[in-house]
Tab-separated table of C-alpha atoms and ligand atoms in Angstrom:
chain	number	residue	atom	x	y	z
A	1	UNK	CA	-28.708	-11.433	-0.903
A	2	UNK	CA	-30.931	-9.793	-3.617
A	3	UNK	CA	-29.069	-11.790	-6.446
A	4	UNK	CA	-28.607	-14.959	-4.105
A	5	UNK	CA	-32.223	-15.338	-3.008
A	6	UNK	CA	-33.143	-15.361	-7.245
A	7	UNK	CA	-30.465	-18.357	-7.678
A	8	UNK	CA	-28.437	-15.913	-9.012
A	9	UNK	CA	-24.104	-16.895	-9.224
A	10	UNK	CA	-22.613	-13.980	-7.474
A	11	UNK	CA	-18.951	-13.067	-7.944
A	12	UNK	CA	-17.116	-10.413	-6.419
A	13	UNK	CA	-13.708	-8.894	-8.091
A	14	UNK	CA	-11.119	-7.552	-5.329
A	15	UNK	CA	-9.149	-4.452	-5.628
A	16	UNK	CA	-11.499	-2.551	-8.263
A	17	UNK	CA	-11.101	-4.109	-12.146
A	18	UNK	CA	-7.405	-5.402	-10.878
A	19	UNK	CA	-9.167	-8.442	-9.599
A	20	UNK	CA	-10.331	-9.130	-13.325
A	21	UNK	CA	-6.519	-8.867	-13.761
A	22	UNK	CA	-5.121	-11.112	-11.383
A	23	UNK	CA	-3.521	-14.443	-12.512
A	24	UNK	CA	-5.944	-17.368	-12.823
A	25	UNK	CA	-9.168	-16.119	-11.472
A	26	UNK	CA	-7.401	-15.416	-7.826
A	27	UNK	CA	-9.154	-12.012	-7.818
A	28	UNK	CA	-12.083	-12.986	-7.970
A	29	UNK	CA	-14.430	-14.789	-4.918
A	30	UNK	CA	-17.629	-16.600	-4.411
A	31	UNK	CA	-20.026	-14.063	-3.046
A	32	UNK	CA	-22.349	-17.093	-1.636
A	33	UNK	CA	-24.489	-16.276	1.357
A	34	UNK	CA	-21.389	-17.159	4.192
A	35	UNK	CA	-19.480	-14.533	2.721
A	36	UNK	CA	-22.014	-11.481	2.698
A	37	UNK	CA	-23.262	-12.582	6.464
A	38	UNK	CA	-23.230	-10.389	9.154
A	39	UNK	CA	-21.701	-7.624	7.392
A	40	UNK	CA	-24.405	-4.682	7.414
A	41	UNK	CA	-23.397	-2.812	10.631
A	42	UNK	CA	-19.344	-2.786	9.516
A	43	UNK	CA	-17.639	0.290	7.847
A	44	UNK	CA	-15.143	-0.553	4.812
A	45	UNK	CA	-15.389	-3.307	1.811
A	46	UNK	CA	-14.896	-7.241	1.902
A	47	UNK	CA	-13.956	-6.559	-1.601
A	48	UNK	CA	-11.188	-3.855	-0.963
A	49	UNK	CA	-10.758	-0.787	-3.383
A	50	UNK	CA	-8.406	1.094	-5.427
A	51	UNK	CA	-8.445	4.942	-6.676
A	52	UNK	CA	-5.547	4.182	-9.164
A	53	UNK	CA	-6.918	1.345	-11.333
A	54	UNK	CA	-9.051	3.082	-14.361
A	55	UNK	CA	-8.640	0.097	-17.160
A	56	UNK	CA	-8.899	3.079	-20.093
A	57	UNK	CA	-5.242	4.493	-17.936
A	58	UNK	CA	-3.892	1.368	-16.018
A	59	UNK	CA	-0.460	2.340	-14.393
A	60	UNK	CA	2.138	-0.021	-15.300
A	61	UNK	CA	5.775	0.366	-13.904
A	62	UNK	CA	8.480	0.416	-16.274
A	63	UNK	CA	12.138	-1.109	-15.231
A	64	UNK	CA	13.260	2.601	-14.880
A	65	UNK	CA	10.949	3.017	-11.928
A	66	UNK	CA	8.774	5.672	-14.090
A	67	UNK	CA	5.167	4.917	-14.681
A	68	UNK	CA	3.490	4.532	-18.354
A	69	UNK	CA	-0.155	4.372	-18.307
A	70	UNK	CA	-1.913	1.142	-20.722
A	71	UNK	CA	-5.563	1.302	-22.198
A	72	UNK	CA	-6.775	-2.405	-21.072
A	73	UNK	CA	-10.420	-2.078	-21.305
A	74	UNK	CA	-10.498	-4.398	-24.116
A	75	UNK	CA	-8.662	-6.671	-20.968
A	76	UNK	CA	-11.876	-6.377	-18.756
A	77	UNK	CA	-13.988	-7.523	-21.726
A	78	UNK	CA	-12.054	-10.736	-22.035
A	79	UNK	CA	-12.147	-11.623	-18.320
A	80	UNK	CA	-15.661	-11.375	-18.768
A	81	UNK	CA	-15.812	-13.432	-20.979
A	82	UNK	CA	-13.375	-15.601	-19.738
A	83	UNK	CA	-15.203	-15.995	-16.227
A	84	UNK	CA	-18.613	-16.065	-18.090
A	85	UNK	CA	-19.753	-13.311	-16.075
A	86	UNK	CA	-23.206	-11.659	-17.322
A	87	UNK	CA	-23.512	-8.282	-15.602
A	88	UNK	CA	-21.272	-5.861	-13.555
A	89	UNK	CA	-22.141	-3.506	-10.609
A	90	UNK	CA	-20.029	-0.608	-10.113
A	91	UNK	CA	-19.888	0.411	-7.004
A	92	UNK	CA	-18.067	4.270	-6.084
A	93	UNK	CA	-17.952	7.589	-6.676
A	94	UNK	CA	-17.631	9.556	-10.148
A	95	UNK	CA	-14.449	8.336	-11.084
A	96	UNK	CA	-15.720	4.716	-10.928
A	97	UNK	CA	-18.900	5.268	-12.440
A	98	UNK	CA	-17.398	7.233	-15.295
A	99	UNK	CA	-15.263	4.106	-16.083
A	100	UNK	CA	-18.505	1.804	-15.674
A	101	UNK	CA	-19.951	4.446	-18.074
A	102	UNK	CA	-17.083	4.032	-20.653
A	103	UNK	CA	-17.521	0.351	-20.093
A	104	UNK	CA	-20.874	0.604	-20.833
A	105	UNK	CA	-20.631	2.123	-24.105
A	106	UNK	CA	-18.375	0.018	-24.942
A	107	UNK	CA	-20.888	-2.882	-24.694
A	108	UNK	CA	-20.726	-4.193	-21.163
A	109	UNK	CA	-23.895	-4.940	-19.011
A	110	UNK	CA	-23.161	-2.618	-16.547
A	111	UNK	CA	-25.365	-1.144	-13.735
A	112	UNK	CA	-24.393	1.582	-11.098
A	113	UNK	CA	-24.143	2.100	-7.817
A	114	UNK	CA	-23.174	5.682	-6.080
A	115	UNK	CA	-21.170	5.338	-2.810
A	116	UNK	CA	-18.883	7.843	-1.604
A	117	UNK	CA	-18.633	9.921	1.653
A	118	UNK	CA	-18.844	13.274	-0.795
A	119	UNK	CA	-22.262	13.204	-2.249
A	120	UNK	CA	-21.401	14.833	-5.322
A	121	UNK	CA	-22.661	12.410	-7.690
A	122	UNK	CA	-25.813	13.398	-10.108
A	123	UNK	CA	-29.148	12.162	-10.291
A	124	UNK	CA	-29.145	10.993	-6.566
A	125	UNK	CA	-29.881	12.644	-3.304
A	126	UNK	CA	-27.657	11.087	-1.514
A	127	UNK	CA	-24.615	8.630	-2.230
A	128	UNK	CA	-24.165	5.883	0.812
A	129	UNK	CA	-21.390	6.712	3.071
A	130	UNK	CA	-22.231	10.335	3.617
A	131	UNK	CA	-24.783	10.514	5.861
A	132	UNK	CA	-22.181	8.810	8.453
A	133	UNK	CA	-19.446	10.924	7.588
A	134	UNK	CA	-21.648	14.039	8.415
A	135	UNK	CA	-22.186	12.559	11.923
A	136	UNK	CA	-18.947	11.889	12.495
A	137	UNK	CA	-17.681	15.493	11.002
A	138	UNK	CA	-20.458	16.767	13.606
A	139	UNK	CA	-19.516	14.794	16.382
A	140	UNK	CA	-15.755	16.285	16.017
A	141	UNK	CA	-17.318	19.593	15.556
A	142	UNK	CA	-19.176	18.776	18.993
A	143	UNK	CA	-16.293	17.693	20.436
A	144	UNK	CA	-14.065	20.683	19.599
A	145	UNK	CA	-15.784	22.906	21.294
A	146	UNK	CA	-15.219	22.394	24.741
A	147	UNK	CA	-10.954	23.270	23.898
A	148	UNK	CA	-12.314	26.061	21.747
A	149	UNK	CA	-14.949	27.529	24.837
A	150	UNK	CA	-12.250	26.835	27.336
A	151	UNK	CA	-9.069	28.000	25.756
A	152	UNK	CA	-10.666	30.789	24.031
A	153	UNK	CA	-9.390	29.680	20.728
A	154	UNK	CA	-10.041	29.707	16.767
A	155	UNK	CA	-10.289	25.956	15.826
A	156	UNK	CA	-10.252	25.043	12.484
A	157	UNK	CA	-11.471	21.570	11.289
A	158	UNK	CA	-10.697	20.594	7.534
A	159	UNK	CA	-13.141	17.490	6.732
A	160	UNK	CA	-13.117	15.777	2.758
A	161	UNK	CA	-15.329	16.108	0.357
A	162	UNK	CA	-13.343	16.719	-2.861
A	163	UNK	CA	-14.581	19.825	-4.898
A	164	UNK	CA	-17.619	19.253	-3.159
A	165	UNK	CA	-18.929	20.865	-0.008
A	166	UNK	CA	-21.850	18.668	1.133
A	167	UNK	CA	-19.741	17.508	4.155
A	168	UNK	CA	-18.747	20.749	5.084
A	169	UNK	CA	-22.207	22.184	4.700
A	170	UNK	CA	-24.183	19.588	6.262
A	171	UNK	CA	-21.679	18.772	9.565
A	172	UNK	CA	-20.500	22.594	9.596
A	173	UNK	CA	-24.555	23.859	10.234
A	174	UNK	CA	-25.500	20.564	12.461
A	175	UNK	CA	-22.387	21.656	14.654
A	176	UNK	CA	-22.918	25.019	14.976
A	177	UNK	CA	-20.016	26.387	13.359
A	178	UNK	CA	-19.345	29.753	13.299
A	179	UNK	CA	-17.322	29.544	9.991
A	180	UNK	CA	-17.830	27.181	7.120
A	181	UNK	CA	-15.353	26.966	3.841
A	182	UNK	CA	-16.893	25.463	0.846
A	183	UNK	CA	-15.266	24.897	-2.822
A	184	UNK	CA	-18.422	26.080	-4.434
A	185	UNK	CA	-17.663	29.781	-2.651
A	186	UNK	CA	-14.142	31.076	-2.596
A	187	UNK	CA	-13.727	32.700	0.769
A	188	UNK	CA	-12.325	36.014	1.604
A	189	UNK	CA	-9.424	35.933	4.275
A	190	UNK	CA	-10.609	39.280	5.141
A	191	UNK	CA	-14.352	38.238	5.785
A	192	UNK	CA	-13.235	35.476	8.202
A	193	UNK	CA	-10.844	37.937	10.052
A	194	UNK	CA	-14.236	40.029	10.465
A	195	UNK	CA	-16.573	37.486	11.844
A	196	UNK	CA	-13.926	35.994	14.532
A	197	UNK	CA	-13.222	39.427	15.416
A	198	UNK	CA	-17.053	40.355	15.542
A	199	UNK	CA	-17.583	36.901	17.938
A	200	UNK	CA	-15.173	38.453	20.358
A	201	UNK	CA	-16.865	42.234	20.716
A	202	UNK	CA	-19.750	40.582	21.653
A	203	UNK	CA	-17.883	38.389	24.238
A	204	UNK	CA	-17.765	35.133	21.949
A	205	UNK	CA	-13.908	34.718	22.636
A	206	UNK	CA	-13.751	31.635	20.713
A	207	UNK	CA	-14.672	30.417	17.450
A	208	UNK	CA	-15.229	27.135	14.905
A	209	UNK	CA	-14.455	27.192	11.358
A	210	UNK	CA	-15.096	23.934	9.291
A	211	UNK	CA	-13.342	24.352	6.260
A	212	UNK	CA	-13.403	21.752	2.941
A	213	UNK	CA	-10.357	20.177	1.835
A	214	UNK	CA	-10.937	22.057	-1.365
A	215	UNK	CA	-11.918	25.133	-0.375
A	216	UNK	CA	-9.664	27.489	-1.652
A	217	UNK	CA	-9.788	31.610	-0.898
A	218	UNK	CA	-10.696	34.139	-4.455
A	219	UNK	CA	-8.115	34.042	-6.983
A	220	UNK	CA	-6.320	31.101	-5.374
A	221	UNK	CA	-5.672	27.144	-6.252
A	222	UNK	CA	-6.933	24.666	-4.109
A	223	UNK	CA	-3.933	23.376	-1.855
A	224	UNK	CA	-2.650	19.462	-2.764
A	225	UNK	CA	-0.151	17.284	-1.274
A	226	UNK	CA	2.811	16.176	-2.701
A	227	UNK	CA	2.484	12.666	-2.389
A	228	UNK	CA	-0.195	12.134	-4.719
A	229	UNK	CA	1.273	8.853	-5.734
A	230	UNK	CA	1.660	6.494	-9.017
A	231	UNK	CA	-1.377	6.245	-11.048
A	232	UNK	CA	-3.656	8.402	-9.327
A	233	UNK	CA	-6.198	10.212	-11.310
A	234	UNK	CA	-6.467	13.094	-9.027
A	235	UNK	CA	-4.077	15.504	-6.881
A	236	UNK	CA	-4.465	14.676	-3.372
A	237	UNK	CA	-6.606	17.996	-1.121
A	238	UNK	CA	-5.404	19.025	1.741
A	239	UNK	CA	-3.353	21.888	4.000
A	240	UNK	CA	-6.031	23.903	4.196
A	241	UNK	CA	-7.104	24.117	7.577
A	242	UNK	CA	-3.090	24.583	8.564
A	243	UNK	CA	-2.546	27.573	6.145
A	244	UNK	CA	-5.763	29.381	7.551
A	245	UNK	CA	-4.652	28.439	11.099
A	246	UNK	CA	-1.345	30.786	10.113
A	247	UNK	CA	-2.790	33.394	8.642
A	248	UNK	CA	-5.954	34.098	11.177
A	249	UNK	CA	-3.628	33.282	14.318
A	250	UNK	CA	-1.555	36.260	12.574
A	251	UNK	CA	-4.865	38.808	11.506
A	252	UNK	CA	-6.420	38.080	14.604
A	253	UNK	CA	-3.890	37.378	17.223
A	254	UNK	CA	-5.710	35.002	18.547
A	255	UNK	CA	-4.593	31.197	19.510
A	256	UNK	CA	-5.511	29.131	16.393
A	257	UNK	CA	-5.624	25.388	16.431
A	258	UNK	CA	-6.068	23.376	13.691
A	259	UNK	CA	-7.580	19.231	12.838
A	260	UNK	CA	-7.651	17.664	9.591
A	261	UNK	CA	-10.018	14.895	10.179
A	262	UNK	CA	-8.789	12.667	7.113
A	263	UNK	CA	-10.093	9.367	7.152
A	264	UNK	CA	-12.023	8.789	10.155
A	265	UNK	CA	-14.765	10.188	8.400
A	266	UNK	CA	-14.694	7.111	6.366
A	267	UNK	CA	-14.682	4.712	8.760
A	268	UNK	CA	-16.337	2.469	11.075
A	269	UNK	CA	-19.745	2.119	12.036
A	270	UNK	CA	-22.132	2.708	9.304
A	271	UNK	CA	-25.335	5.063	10.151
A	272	UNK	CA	-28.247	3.240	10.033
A	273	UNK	CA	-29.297	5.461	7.061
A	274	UNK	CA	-26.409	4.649	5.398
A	275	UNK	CA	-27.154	0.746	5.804
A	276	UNK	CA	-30.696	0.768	5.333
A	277	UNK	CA	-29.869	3.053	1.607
A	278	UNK	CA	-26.759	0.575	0.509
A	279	UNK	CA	-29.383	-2.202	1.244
A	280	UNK	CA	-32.459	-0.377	-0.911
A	281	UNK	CA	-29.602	0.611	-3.965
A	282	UNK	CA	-27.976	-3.037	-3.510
A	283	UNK	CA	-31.740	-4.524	-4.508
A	284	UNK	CA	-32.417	-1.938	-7.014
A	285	UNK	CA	-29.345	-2.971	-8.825
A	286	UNK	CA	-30.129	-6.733	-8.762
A	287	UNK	CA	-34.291	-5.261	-10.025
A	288	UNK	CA	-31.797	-3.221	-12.440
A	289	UNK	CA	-30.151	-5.974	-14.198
A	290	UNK	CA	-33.265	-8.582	-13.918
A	291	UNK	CA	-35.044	-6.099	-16.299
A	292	UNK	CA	-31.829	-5.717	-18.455
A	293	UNK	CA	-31.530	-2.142	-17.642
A	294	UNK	CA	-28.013	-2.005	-18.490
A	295	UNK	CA	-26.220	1.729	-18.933
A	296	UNK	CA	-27.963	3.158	-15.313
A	297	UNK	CA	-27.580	3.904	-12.284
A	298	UNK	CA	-29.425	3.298	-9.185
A	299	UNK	CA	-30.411	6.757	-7.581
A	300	UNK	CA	-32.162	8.356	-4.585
A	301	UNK	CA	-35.057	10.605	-5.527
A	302	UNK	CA	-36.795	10.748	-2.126
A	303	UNK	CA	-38.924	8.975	-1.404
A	304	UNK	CA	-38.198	6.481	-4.116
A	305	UNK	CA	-34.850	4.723	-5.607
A	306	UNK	CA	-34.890	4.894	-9.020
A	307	UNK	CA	-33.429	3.885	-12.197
A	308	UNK	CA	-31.260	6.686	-14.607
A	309	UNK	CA	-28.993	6.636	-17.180
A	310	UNK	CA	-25.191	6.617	-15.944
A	311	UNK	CA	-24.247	9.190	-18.737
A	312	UNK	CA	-27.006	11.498	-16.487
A	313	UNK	CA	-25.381	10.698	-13.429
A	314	UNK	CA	-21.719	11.615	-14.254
A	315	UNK	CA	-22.142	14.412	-16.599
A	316	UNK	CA	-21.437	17.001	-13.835
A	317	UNK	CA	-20.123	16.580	-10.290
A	318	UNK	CA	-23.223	17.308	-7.698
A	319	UNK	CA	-22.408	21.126	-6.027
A	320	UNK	CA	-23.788	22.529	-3.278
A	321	UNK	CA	-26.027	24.745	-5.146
A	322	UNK	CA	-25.601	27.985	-3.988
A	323	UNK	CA	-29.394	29.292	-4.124
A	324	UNK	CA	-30.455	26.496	-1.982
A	325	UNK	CA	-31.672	26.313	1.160
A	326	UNK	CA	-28.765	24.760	3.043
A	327	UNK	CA	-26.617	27.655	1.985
A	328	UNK	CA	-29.885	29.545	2.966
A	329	UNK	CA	-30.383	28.113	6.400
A	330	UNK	CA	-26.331	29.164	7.080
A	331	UNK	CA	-26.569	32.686	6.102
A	332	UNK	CA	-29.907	33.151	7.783
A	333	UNK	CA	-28.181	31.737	11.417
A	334	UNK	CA	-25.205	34.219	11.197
A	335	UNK	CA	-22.731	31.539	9.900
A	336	UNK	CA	-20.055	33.071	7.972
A	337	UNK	CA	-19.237	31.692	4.665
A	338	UNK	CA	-16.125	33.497	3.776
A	339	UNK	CA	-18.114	35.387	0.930
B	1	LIG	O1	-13.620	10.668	-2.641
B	1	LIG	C1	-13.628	10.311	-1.301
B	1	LIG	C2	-12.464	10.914	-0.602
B	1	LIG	O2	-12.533	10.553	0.753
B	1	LIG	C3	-12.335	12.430	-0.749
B	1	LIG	O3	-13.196	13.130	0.093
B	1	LIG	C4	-10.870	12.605	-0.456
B	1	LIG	O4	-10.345	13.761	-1.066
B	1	LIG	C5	-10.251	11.386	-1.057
B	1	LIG	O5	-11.246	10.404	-1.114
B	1	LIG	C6	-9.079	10.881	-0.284
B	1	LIG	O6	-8.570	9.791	-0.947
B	1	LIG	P1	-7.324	8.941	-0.399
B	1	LIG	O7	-7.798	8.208	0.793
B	1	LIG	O8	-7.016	8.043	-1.537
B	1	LIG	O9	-6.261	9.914	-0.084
């Protein structure tokens, strides 16, 4: 609406930069006012996405059925071009912004936007998406503990978050957890063994440990799926929260149950503060390109949203940091963090 409201042409390309690819223009469509109505309260994208469609390493299938990957950035240039297009926003996580960064250098008018449910881009407080994820990782964590208080069990809930633990952190303290996993601090089997079994002396006979999907114990990988699937820049997390539920069900001999809560945390209803901060980085963008600010990214830095440079923004992934007070807040309620 930003872009509309200054007479702006809007275009939006489906499927990530395969839309620039498509035949004839058929991946792209008219971003006019009909199409962005009445979509602020629902979850997802009109546009769709992709996680295996980096131009610099585009997948093609060969007649063998393997996979060789092509560098058609010089490809999204052209359709530029072609479709007389005069600015881009990138909207995702670090993978997409490192490829609108790439772009960038390479000479397109790019601008930024950070959205994914695992806040560990730079520069920005938050990314969109998270906030909602954390309520809906809390509201499991909630939920679980009625069969946890009841049963007297152990029940393990792996939520996402990539190498990051923001979701973990966040949901894992809102919920009251009693255990929470990170990837920034390699847990102990040992230490969680301890603090179950310390629970039930003092006639806690049940417990809640929110683990990370890439929390992985000291001296240990981080466990992956098979499946990861063609043209995917990254091993897929997950088996976690199943290979803990073994092991403390065996230490502790007590019932373990386990939940990987996968992609509901990235759908549905958007949190209002999700909304209103897509809405504030949406404008900034459109503010962004109007002053030719080409090569940032639109960022959170409470209370304002600001402009930096995307090279800033993607240098490192955003950690938990460990000396904060989130990490803090745990340690000083008794929450065990497998350290
Ligand atoms: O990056 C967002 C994220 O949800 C991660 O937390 C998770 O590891 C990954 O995407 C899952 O991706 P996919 O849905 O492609 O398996």
């Amino acid at each position: 609406m930003a872009a509309l409201s200054r007479g702006w042409e809007v275009v939006g390309i489906k499927k990530g930069y395969g839309g620039l690819f498509a035949p004839d223009g058929s991946g792209l469509i008219d971003m006019d006012r009909d199409a962005v109505r009445g979509i602020t309260h629902t979850g997802g994208t009109i546009l769709g996405t992709s996680n295996r469609g980096n131009p610099f390493s585009w997948p093609v299938e060969n007649d063998d059925g393997s996979w060789t990957e092509l560098d058609r950035s010089a490809d999204v240039t052209s359709a530029f071009d072609t479709a007389g297009i005069d600015a881009l926003i990138a909207i995702g996580g670090d993978g997409s912004l490192s490829i609108a960064h790439e772009l960038s250098m390479r000479g397109l008018p790019v601008v930024g936007v950070p959205k994914t449910i695992d806040n560990d881009v730079g520069s920005t407080f938050f990314t969109f998406g998270f906030v909602t994820a954390c309520y809906i990782a809390t509201d499991a964590i909630d939920r679980l503990h009625s069969t946890a208080e009841s049963h007297d069990r152990v029940m393990i809930i792996e939520v996402m978050g990539r190498d990051a633990g923001w979701i973990a952190m966040h949901s894992g303290v809102a919920g009251s957890a009693d255990v929470i996993l990170i990837p920034e601090i390699p847990f102990g089997l040992d230490s969680v063994v301890e603090k179950i079994c310390d629970r039930e002396r003092h006639g806690r006979h049940f417990s809640i440990v929110v683990v990370a999907e890439g929390a992985a114990p000291a001296g240990e990988g981080q466990r992956t799926l098979e499946d990861a699937g063609a043209g995917r820049e990254e091993a897929r997390l997950g088996g976690v929260a199943e290979w803990l539920a073994d092991r403390l069900e065996a230490e502790t001999g007590k019932e373990c149950r386990h939940l990987v809560l996968g992609h509901l945390q990235r759908g549905g209803v958007p949190a209002a503060y999700d909304r209103l901060l897509a809405l504030r980085f949406g404008a900034a963008a459109v503010r962004s390109i109007e002053m030719r600010a080409f090569g940032t990214m639109v960022a959170l830095q409470p209370p304002r949203v600001v402009a930096v440079p995307l090279a800033e923004a993607i240098r490192q992934r955003k950690l938990v940091p460990l000396d904060g007070d989130l990490v803090q807040t745990a340690r000083d309620r008794g929450i065990s963090l497998g350290d």
